[in-house]
Short mmCIF file of N, CA and C in Angstrom, two decimals:
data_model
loop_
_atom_site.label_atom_id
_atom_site.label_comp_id
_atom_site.label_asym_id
_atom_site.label_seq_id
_atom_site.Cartn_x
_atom_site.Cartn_y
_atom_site.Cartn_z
N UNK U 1316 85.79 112.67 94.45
CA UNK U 1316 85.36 111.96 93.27
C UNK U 1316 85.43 112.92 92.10
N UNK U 1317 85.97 112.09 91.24
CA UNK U 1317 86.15 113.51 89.70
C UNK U 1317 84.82 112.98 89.01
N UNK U 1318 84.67 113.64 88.20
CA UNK U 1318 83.21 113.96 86.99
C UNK U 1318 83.38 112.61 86.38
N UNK U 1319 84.43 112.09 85.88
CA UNK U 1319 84.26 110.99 84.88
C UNK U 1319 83.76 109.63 85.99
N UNK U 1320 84.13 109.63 87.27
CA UNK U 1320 83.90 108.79 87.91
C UNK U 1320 82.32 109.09 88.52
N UNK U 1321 82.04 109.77 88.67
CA UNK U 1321 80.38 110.17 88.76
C UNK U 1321 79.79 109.75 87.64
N UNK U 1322 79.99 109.85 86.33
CA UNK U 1322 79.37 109.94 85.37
C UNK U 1322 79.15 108.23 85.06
N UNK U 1323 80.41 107.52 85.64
CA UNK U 1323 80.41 106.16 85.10
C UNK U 1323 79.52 105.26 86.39
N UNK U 1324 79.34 106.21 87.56
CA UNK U 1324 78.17 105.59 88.43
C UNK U 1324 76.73 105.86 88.12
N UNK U 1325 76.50 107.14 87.27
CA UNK U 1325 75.44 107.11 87.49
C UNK U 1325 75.00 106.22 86.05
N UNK U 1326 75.73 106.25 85.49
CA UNK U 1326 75.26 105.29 83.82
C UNK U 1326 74.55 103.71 84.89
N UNK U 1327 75.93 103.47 85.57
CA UNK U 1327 75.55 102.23 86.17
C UNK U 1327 74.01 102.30 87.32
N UNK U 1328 74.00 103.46 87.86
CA UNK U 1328 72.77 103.44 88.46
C UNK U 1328 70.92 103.48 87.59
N UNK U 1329 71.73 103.91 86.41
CA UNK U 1329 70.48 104.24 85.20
C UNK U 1329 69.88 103.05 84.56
N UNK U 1330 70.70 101.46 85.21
CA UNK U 1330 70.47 100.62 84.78
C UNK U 1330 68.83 99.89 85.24
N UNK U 1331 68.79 100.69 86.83
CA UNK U 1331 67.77 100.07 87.84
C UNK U 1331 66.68 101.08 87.24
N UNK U 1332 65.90 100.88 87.21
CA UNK U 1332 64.22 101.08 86.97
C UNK U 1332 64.48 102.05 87.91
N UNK U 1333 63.21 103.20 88.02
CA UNK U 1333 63.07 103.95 88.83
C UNK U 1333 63.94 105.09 89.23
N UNK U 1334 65.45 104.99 88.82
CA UNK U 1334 65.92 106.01 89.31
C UNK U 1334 66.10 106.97 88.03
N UNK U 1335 65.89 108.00 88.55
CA UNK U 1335 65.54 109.26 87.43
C UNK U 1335 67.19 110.12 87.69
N UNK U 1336 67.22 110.56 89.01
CA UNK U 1336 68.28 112.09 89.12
C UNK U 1336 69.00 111.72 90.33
N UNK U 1337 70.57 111.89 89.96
CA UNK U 1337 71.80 111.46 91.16
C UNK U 1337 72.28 112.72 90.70
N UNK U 1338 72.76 113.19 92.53
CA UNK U 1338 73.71 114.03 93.04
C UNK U 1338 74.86 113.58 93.56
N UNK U 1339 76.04 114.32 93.43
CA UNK U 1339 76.57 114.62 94.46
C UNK U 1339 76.67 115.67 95.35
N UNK U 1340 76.74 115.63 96.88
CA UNK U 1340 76.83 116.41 97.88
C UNK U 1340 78.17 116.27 98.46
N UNK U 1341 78.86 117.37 98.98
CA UNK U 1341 79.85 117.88 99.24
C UNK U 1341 79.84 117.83 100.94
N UNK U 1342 80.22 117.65 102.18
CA UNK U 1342 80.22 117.29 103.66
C UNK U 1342 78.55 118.96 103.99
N UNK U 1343 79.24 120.07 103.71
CA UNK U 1343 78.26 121.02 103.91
C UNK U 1343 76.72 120.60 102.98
N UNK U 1344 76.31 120.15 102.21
CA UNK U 1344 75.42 119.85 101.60
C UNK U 1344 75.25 120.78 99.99
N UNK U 1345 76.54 121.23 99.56
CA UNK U 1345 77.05 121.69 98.42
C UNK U 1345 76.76 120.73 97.32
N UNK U 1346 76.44 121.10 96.10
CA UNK U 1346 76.36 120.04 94.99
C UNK U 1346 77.57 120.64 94.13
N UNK U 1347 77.74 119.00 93.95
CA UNK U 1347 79.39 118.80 93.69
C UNK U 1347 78.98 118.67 91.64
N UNK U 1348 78.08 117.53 91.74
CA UNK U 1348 77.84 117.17 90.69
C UNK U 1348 76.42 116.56 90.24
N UNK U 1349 75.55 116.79 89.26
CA UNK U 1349 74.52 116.12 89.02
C UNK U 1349 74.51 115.66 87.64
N UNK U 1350 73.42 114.39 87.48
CA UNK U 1350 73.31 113.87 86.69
C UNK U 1350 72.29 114.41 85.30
N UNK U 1351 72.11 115.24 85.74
CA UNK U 1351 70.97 116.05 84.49
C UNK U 1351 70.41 117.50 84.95
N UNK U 1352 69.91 118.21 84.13
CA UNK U 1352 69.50 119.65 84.59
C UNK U 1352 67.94 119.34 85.19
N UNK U 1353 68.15 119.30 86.31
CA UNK U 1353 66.70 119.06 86.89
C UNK U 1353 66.77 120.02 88.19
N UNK U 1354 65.85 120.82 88.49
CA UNK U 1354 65.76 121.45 89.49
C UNK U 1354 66.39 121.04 90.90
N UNK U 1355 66.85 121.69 91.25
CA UNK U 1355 67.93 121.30 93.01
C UNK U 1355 68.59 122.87 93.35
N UNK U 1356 68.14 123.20 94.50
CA UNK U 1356 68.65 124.32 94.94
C UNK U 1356 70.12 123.67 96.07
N UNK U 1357 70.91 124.75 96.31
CA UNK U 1357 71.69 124.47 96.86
C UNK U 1357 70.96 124.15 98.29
N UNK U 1358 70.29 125.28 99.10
CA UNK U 1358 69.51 125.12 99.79
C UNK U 1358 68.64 123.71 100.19
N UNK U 1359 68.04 123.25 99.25
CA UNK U 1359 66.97 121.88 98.84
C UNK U 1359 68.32 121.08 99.34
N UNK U 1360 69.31 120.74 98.99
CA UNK U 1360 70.55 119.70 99.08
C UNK U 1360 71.09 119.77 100.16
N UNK U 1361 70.95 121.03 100.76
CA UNK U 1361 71.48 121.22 102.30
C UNK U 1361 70.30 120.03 103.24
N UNK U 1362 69.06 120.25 102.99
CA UNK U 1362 68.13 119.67 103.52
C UNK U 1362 68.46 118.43 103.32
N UNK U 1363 68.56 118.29 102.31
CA UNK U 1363 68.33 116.56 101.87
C UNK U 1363 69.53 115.80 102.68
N UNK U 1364 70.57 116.31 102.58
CA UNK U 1364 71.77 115.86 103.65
C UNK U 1364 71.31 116.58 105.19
N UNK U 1365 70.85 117.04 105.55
CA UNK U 1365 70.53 117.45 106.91
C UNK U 1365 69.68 116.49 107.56
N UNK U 1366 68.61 115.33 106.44
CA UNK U 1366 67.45 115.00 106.61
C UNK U 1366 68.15 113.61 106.74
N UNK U 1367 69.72 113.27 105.73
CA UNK U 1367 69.98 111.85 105.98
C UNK U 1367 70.69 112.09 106.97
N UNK U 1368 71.14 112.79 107.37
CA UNK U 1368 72.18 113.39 108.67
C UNK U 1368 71.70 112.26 110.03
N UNK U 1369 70.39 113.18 109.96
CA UNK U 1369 69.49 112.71 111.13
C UNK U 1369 68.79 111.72 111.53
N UNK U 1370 69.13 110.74 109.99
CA UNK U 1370 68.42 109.61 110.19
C UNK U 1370 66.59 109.79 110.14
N UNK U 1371 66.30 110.57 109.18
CA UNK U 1371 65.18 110.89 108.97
C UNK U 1371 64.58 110.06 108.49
N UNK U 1372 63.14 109.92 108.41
CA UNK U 1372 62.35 108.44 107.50
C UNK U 1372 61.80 108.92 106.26
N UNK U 1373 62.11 110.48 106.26
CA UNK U 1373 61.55 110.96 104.83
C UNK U 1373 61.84 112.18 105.09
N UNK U 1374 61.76 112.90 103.44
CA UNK U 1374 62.14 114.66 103.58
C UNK U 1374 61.09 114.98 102.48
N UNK U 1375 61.03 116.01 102.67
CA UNK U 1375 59.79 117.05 101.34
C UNK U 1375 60.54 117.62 100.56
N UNK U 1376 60.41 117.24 99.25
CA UNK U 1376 61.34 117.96 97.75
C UNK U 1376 60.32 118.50 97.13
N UNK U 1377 60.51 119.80 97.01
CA UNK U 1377 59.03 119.86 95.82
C UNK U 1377 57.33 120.05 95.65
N UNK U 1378 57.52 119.45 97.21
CA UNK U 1378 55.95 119.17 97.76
C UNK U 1378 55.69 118.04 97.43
N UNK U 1379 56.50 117.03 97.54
CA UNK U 1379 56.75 115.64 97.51
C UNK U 1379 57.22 114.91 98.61
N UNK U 1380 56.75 113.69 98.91
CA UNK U 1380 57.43 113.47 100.36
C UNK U 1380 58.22 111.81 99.81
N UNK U 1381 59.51 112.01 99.93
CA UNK U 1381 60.32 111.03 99.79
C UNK U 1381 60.86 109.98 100.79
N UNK U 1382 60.65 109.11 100.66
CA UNK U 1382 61.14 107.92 101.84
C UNK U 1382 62.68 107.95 101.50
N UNK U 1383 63.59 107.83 102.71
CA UNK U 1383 65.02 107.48 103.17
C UNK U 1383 64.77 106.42 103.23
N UNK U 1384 65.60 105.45 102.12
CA UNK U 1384 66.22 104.18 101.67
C UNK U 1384 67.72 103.88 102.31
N UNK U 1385 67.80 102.95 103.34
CA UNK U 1385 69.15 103.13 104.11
C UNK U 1385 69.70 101.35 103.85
N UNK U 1386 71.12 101.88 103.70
CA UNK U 1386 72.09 100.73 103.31
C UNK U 1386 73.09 100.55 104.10
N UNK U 1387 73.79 99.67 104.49
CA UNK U 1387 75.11 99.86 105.45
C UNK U 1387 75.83 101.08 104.46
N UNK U 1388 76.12 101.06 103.11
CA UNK U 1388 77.24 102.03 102.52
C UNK U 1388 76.57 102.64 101.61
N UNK U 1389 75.15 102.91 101.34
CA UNK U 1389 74.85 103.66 100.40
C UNK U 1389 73.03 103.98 100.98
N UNK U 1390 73.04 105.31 100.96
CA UNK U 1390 71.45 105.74 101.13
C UNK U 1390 70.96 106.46 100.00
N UNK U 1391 69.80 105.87 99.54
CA UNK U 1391 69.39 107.10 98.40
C UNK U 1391 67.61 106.95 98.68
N UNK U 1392 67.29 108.26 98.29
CA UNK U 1392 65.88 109.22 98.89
C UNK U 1392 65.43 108.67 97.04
#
């Protein structure tokens, strides 16, 4: 996915209430691309894909505990 095509999903995701900050992750849990300067370690993103990996029901960001939202083609924490 190139930048302009990220950029034109996340406008479209900015439409729904509630969502604040979109990544992209790379197969290793690399960030490819984000939607604003908001704290994310490379590390933190490894998790967060390790955590949807596994089919987890939630992961800790922050000292926050986030519920896994699962879709046939799209999951977002």
């Amino acid at each position: 996915m190139d930048e302009n095509r990220f950029d034109y999903l996340v406008n479209a995701l900015n439409e729904y209430e509630g969502v604040e900050e979109t990544f992209l992750l790379n197969g290793e849990g690399d960030i490819i691309f984000k939607s604003g300067d908001f704290p994310l370690t490379n590390e933190e993103a490894k998790a967060i894909l390790k955590a949807w990996k596994s089919k987890e029901t939630a992961l800790m960001f922050q000292n926050h505990r986030f519920a896994i939202l699962k879709n046939d083609d799209i999951q977002l924490a």
